mmCIF file of C-alpha atoms in Angstrom:
data_model
loop_
_atom_site.group_PDB
_atom_site.id
_atom_site.type_symbol
_atom_site.label_atom_id
_atom_site.label_comp_id
_atom_site.label_asym_id
_atom_site.label_seq_id
_atom_site.Cartn_x
_atom_site.Cartn_y
_atom_site.Cartn_z
ATOM 1 C CA UNK A 1 0.000 0.000 0.000
ATOM 2 C CA UNK A 2 1.592 3.268 -1.126
ATOM 3 C CA UNK A 3 0.614 6.875 -1.731
ATOM 4 C CA UNK A 4 -0.908 6.033 -5.118
ATOM 5 C CA UNK A 5 -3.479 3.796 -3.402
ATOM 6 C CA UNK A 6 -4.989 6.725 -1.506
ATOM 7 C CA UNK A 7 -4.631 9.208 -4.352
ATOM 8 C CA UNK A 8 -6.546 6.841 -6.617
ATOM 9 C CA UNK A 9 -9.291 6.396 -4.031
ATOM 10 C CA UNK A 10 -9.901 10.151 -4.040
ATOM 11 C CA UNK A 11 -9.549 10.437 -7.808
ATOM 12 C CA UNK A 12 -12.218 7.783 -8.381
ATOM 13 C CA UNK A 13 -14.489 8.891 -5.534
ATOM 14 C CA UNK A 14 -13.926 5.674 -3.574
ATOM 15 C CA UNK A 15 -14.228 7.457 -0.247
ATOM 16 C CA UNK A 16 -16.678 5.358 1.717
ATOM 17 C CA UNK A 17 -14.422 5.939 4.718
ATOM 18 C CA UNK A 18 -15.458 9.613 4.809
ATOM 19 C CA UNK A 19 -17.969 10.301 7.576
ATOM 20 C CA UNK A 20 -20.789 12.777 6.933
ATOM 21 C CA UNK A 21 -21.016 13.845 10.575
ATOM 22 C CA UNK A 22 -18.619 14.806 13.319
ATOM 23 C CA UNK A 23 -17.387 11.717 15.154
ATOM 24 C CA UNK A 24 -19.540 11.388 18.320
ATOM 25 C CA UNK A 25 -16.640 9.825 20.227
ATOM 26 C CA UNK A 26 -14.550 12.910 19.475
ATOM 27 C CA UNK A 27 -17.251 15.160 20.896
ATOM 28 C CA UNK A 28 -17.635 12.932 23.959
ATOM 29 C CA UNK A 29 -13.981 12.427 24.856
ATOM 30 C CA UNK A 30 -12.126 15.479 23.563
ATOM 31 C CA UNK A 31 -12.783 17.465 26.785
ATOM 32 C CA UNK A 32 -10.893 14.742 28.687
ATOM 33 C CA UNK A 33 -7.654 16.012 27.154
ATOM 34 C CA UNK A 34 -8.046 19.254 29.097
ATOM 35 C CA UNK A 35 -6.473 21.452 26.434
ATOM 36 C CA UNK A 36 -6.496 25.241 26.696
ATOM 37 C CA UNK A 37 -8.048 27.265 23.909
ATOM 38 C CA UNK A 38 -5.576 28.034 21.149
ATOM 39 C CA UNK A 39 -3.753 24.704 21.445
ATOM 40 C CA UNK A 40 -2.408 23.495 18.112
ATOM 41 C CA UNK A 41 -3.870 20.120 17.149
ATOM 42 C CA UNK A 42 -2.363 17.745 14.592
ATOM 43 C CA UNK A 43 -4.858 15.733 12.504
ATOM 44 C CA UNK A 44 -2.893 13.208 10.423
ATOM 45 C CA UNK A 45 -4.330 11.633 7.244
ATOM 46 C CA UNK A 46 -7.275 13.968 7.623
ATOM 47 C CA UNK A 47 -9.100 13.492 4.323
ATOM 48 C CA UNK A 48 -11.817 16.133 4.332
ATOM 49 C CA UNK A 49 -13.051 15.205 7.783
ATOM 50 C CA UNK A 50 -15.736 17.319 9.428
ATOM 51 C CA UNK A 51 -13.801 16.728 12.642
ATOM 52 C CA UNK A 52 -11.227 19.303 11.500
ATOM 53 C CA UNK A 53 -13.809 22.102 11.429
ATOM 54 C CA UNK A 54 -15.245 20.914 14.762
ATOM 55 C CA UNK A 55 -11.829 21.123 16.421
ATOM 56 C CA UNK A 56 -11.329 24.634 15.044
ATOM 57 C CA UNK A 57 -14.745 25.600 16.416
ATOM 58 C CA UNK A 58 -13.560 24.573 19.891
ATOM 59 C CA UNK A 59 -10.949 27.321 19.690
ATOM 60 C CA UNK A 60 -7.993 25.269 18.499
ATOM 61 C CA UNK A 61 -5.460 25.950 15.778
ATOM 62 C CA UNK A 62 -5.619 22.864 13.570
ATOM 63 C CA UNK A 63 -2.830 21.416 11.424
ATOM 64 C CA UNK A 64 -4.428 18.773 9.190
ATOM 65 C CA UNK A 65 -2.173 16.710 6.950
ATOM 66 C CA UNK A 66 -3.600 15.078 3.831
ATOM 67 C CA UNK A 67 -1.977 13.576 0.756
ATOM 68 C CA UNK A 68 -4.771 14.221 -1.745
ATOM 69 C CA UNK A 69 -5.295 17.744 -3.128
ATOM 70 C CA UNK A 70 -8.821 16.661 -4.104
ATOM 71 C CA UNK A 71 -9.678 16.022 -0.459
ATOM 72 C CA UNK A 72 -8.132 19.283 0.695
ATOM 73 C CA UNK A 73 -9.877 21.382 -1.950
ATOM 74 C CA UNK A 74 -13.216 19.687 -1.262
ATOM 75 C CA UNK A 75 -12.848 20.469 2.441
ATOM 76 C CA UNK A 76 -12.474 24.190 1.860
ATOM 77 C CA UNK A 77 -15.185 24.271 -0.801
ATOM 78 C CA UNK A 78 -17.690 22.424 1.377
ATOM 79 C CA UNK A 79 -17.004 24.762 4.303
ATOM 80 C CA UNK A 80 -17.202 27.879 2.084
ATOM 81 C CA UNK A 81 -13.658 28.889 3.038
ATOM 82 C CA UNK A 82 -11.174 30.671 0.786
ATOM 83 C CA UNK A 83 -7.706 29.504 1.837
ATOM 84 C CA UNK A 84 -4.412 31.207 1.184
ATOM 85 C CA UNK A 85 -1.931 28.849 -0.468
ATOM 86 C CA UNK A 86 1.781 28.723 0.283
ATOM 87 C CA UNK A 87 4.391 26.435 -1.249
ATOM 88 C CA UNK A 88 6.597 24.762 1.359
ATOM 89 C CA UNK A 89 9.348 22.168 1.268
ATOM 90 C CA UNK A 90 6.843 19.586 2.554
ATOM 91 C CA UNK A 91 3.890 20.383 0.308
ATOM 92 C CA UNK A 92 1.306 23.065 -0.303
ATOM 93 C CA UNK A 93 -0.044 24.732 2.822
ATOM 94 C CA UNK A 94 -3.674 25.851 2.686
ATOM 95 C CA UNK A 95 -4.622 28.324 5.426
ATOM 96 C CA UNK A 96 -8.013 29.801 6.344
ATOM 97 C CA UNK A 97 -8.467 31.281 9.796
ATOM 98 C CA UNK A 98 -7.311 28.799 12.425
ATOM 99 C CA UNK A 99 -7.283 25.853 9.989
ATOM 100 C CA UNK A 100 -4.164 24.793 8.112
ATOM 101 C CA UNK A 101 -4.098 21.876 5.696
ATOM 102 C CA UNK A 102 -0.707 20.643 4.584
ATOM 103 C CA UNK A 103 -1.178 18.788 1.315
ATOM 104 C CA UNK A 104 1.732 16.396 1.486
ATOM 105 C CA UNK A 105 3.132 13.161 2.883
ATOM 106 C CA UNK A 106 2.860 12.755 6.656
ATOM 107 C CA UNK A 107 6.258 11.037 6.591
ATOM 108 C CA UNK A 108 7.875 14.247 5.328
ATOM 109 C CA UNK A 109 7.080 16.106 8.542
ATOM 110 C CA UNK A 110 9.907 16.565 11.012
ATOM 111 C CA UNK A 111 10.434 17.767 14.562
ATOM 112 C CA UNK A 112 10.376 21.408 13.498
ATOM 113 C CA UNK A 113 7.032 20.921 11.721
ATOM 114 C CA UNK A 114 5.428 19.310 14.769
ATOM 115 C CA UNK A 115 7.109 21.152 17.641
ATOM 116 C CA UNK A 116 4.156 23.504 18.119
ATOM 117 C CA UNK A 117 1.541 20.744 18.325
ATOM 118 C CA UNK A 118 0.349 20.254 21.876
ATOM 119 C CA UNK A 119 -2.298 17.711 20.848
ATOM 120 C CA UNK A 120 -3.130 15.138 18.202
ATOM 121 C CA UNK A 121 -6.413 13.649 17.059
ATOM 122 C CA UNK A 122 -5.923 10.289 15.330
ATOM 123 C CA UNK A 123 -9.179 8.734 14.171
ATOM 124 C CA UNK A 124 -8.322 7.391 10.748
ATOM 125 C CA UNK A 125 -4.537 7.443 10.386
ATOM 126 C CA UNK A 126 -3.195 4.544 12.446
ATOM 127 C CA UNK A 127 -5.954 2.154 11.339
ATOM 128 C CA UNK A 128 -5.448 3.127 7.690
ATOM 129 C CA UNK A 129 -1.928 1.676 7.639
ATOM 130 C CA UNK A 130 -0.756 -1.954 7.441
ATOM 131 C CA UNK A 131 1.370 -3.289 10.279
ATOM 132 C CA UNK A 132 4.790 -2.417 8.868
ATOM 133 C CA UNK A 133 3.765 1.164 8.133
ATOM 134 C CA UNK A 134 2.010 1.536 11.504
ATOM 135 C CA UNK A 135 5.291 0.997 13.318
ATOM 136 C CA UNK A 136 7.100 3.439 11.034
ATOM 137 C CA UNK A 137 4.293 5.979 11.370
ATOM 138 C CA UNK A 138 4.352 5.917 15.170
ATOM 139 C CA UNK A 139 8.145 6.184 15.278
ATOM 140 C CA UNK A 140 8.236 9.066 12.819
ATOM 141 C CA UNK A 141 5.167 11.160 13.614
ATOM 142 C CA UNK A 142 4.577 10.488 17.296
ATOM 143 C CA UNK A 143 8.319 10.399 17.841
ATOM 144 C CA UNK A 144 8.517 14.047 16.760
ATOM 145 C CA UNK A 145 5.654 15.320 18.918
ATOM 146 C CA UNK A 146 6.833 17.231 21.995
ATOM 147 C CA UNK A 147 6.755 16.061 25.597
ATOM 148 C CA UNK A 148 3.385 16.711 27.200
ATOM 149 C CA UNK A 149 1.515 16.355 23.915
ATOM 150 C CA UNK A 150 -1.920 14.813 24.428
ATOM 151 C CA UNK A 151 -3.581 12.558 21.871
ATOM 152 C CA UNK A 152 -7.071 11.201 21.390
ATOM 153 C CA UNK A 153 -6.578 7.915 19.533
ATOM 154 C CA UNK A 154 -9.419 5.850 18.058
ATOM 155 C CA UNK A 155 -8.738 2.331 16.835
ATOM 156 C CA UNK A 156 -10.693 -0.658 15.579
ATOM 157 C CA UNK A 157 -10.399 -4.148 17.020
ATOM 158 C CA UNK A 158 -11.768 -7.053 14.984
ATOM 159 C CA UNK A 159 -10.477 -10.476 13.856
ATOM 160 C CA UNK A 160 -8.041 -9.408 11.134
ATOM 161 C CA UNK A 161 -8.246 -12.803 9.436
ATOM 162 C CA UNK A 162 -11.933 -12.156 8.707
ATOM 163 C CA UNK A 163 -11.337 -9.013 6.596
ATOM 164 C CA UNK A 164 -8.553 -7.341 4.672
ATOM 165 C CA UNK A 165 -7.853 -3.750 5.602
ATOM 166 C CA UNK A 166 -7.956 -0.866 5.410
ATOM 167 C CA UNK A 167 -9.242 -0.123 7.959
ATOM 168 C CA UNK A 168 -6.974 -2.454 9.898
ATOM 169 C CA UNK A 169 -7.449 -3.988 13.310
ATOM 170 C CA UNK A 170 -5.186 -2.505 15.989
ATOM 171 C CA UNK A 171 -5.951 -4.288 19.275
ATOM 172 C CA UNK A 172 -4.971 -3.037 22.710
ATOM 173 C CA UNK A 173 -1.821 -5.160 22.868
ATOM 174 C CA UNK A 174 -0.511 -3.522 19.703
ATOM 175 C CA UNK A 175 -1.343 -0.035 20.984
ATOM 176 C CA UNK A 176 0.737 -0.853 24.059
ATOM 177 C CA UNK A 177 3.602 -2.177 21.924
ATOM 178 C CA UNK A 178 3.580 0.852 19.607
ATOM 179 C CA UNK A 179 3.231 3.611 22.186
ATOM 180 C CA UNK A 180 4.190 2.190 25.565
ATOM 181 C CA UNK A 181 7.849 3.225 25.512
ATOM 182 C CA UNK A 182 7.132 6.965 25.415
ATOM 183 C CA UNK A 183 3.407 7.542 25.879
ATOM 184 C CA UNK A 184 1.217 7.106 28.934
ATOM 185 C CA UNK A 185 -1.825 5.165 27.703
ATOM 186 C CA UNK A 186 -5.307 5.442 29.216
ATOM 187 C CA UNK A 187 -8.207 3.419 27.810
ATOM 188 C CA UNK A 188 -11.317 5.609 27.842
ATOM 189 C CA UNK A 189 -13.975 3.468 26.160
ATOM 190 C CA UNK A 190 -14.610 0.337 24.148
ATOM 191 C CA UNK A 191 -17.747 0.363 22.019
ATOM 192 C CA UNK A 192 -19.268 -2.489 19.987
ATOM 193 C CA UNK A 193 -19.912 -0.909 16.576
ATOM 194 C CA UNK A 194 -20.628 -3.898 14.338
ATOM 195 C CA UNK A 195 -24.388 -3.266 14.334
ATOM 196 C CA UNK A 196 -23.717 0.278 13.072
ATOM 197 C CA UNK A 197 -21.370 -0.959 10.332
ATOM 198 C CA UNK A 198 -23.508 -3.167 8.063
ATOM 199 C CA UNK A 199 -20.940 -3.132 5.244
ATOM 200 C CA UNK A 200 -18.441 -4.829 7.532
ATOM 201 C CA UNK A 201 -20.999 -7.243 8.928
ATOM 202 C CA UNK A 202 -21.851 -8.192 5.337
ATOM 203 C CA UNK A 203 -18.217 -9.164 4.796
ATOM 204 C CA UNK A 204 -18.548 -11.732 7.547
ATOM 205 C CA UNK A 205 -17.026 -9.960 10.527
ATOM 206 C CA UNK A 206 -18.051 -11.601 13.776
ATOM 207 C CA UNK A 207 -16.958 -8.718 16.000
ATOM 208 C CA UNK A 208 -15.882 -5.079 15.679
ATOM 209 C CA UNK A 209 -15.096 -2.690 18.497
ATOM 210 C CA UNK A 210 -13.930 0.903 18.514
ATOM 211 C CA UNK A 211 -11.412 1.592 21.263
ATOM 212 C CA UNK A 212 -10.726 5.129 22.508
ATOM 213 C CA UNK A 213 -7.446 6.072 24.190
ATOM 214 C CA UNK A 214 -5.955 9.163 25.753
ATOM 215 C CA UNK A 215 -2.192 9.256 25.239
ATOM 216 C CA UNK A 216 0.245 11.631 26.910
ATOM 217 C CA UNK A 217 3.845 11.994 25.742
ATOM 218 C CA UNK A 218 6.360 11.697 28.583
#
């Protein structure tokens, strides 16, 4: 799975992963991070998520990172925003008010790019990546986030042998293995979501849970 996979999904409109409402678990658990207004929030592999606008509406400065220019342009069009565009070494930066979208590869970001992020919201990034890329992603992105950074992480847990990803299953043991060396991990909720995901049930899944974690970089 490479960058072309996701670019082609957006090109051909194969974006069933896009949610047409703000994630209820974000609204429920975001206050648990206890962030002050104005905190800069990283949203990796953001697509055109409505969650980005919701986070900005809570008073945050949002840095969303997305590979597809189609997704980025659709976000601003659908929110009736006119962004300023700036060419950077890591991609094109779209800016409108407190929302920034970097149209580029998340793996091109470095410590300087992420130093100002005091929070991260990861709903669809970790579970979008196969196992080998998940480990690289956590080392590279989370490894460059500063001490004290707080993250709301949402994962899926289902029998991986019953369905090919993406989205991939990332059970609690893997979350511990990926983050445990540097991040304090708190499990906030586990929710059975199979009944709300008929397309996955139709593929033969016997179980699907969403797990919500609060992570704090130490």
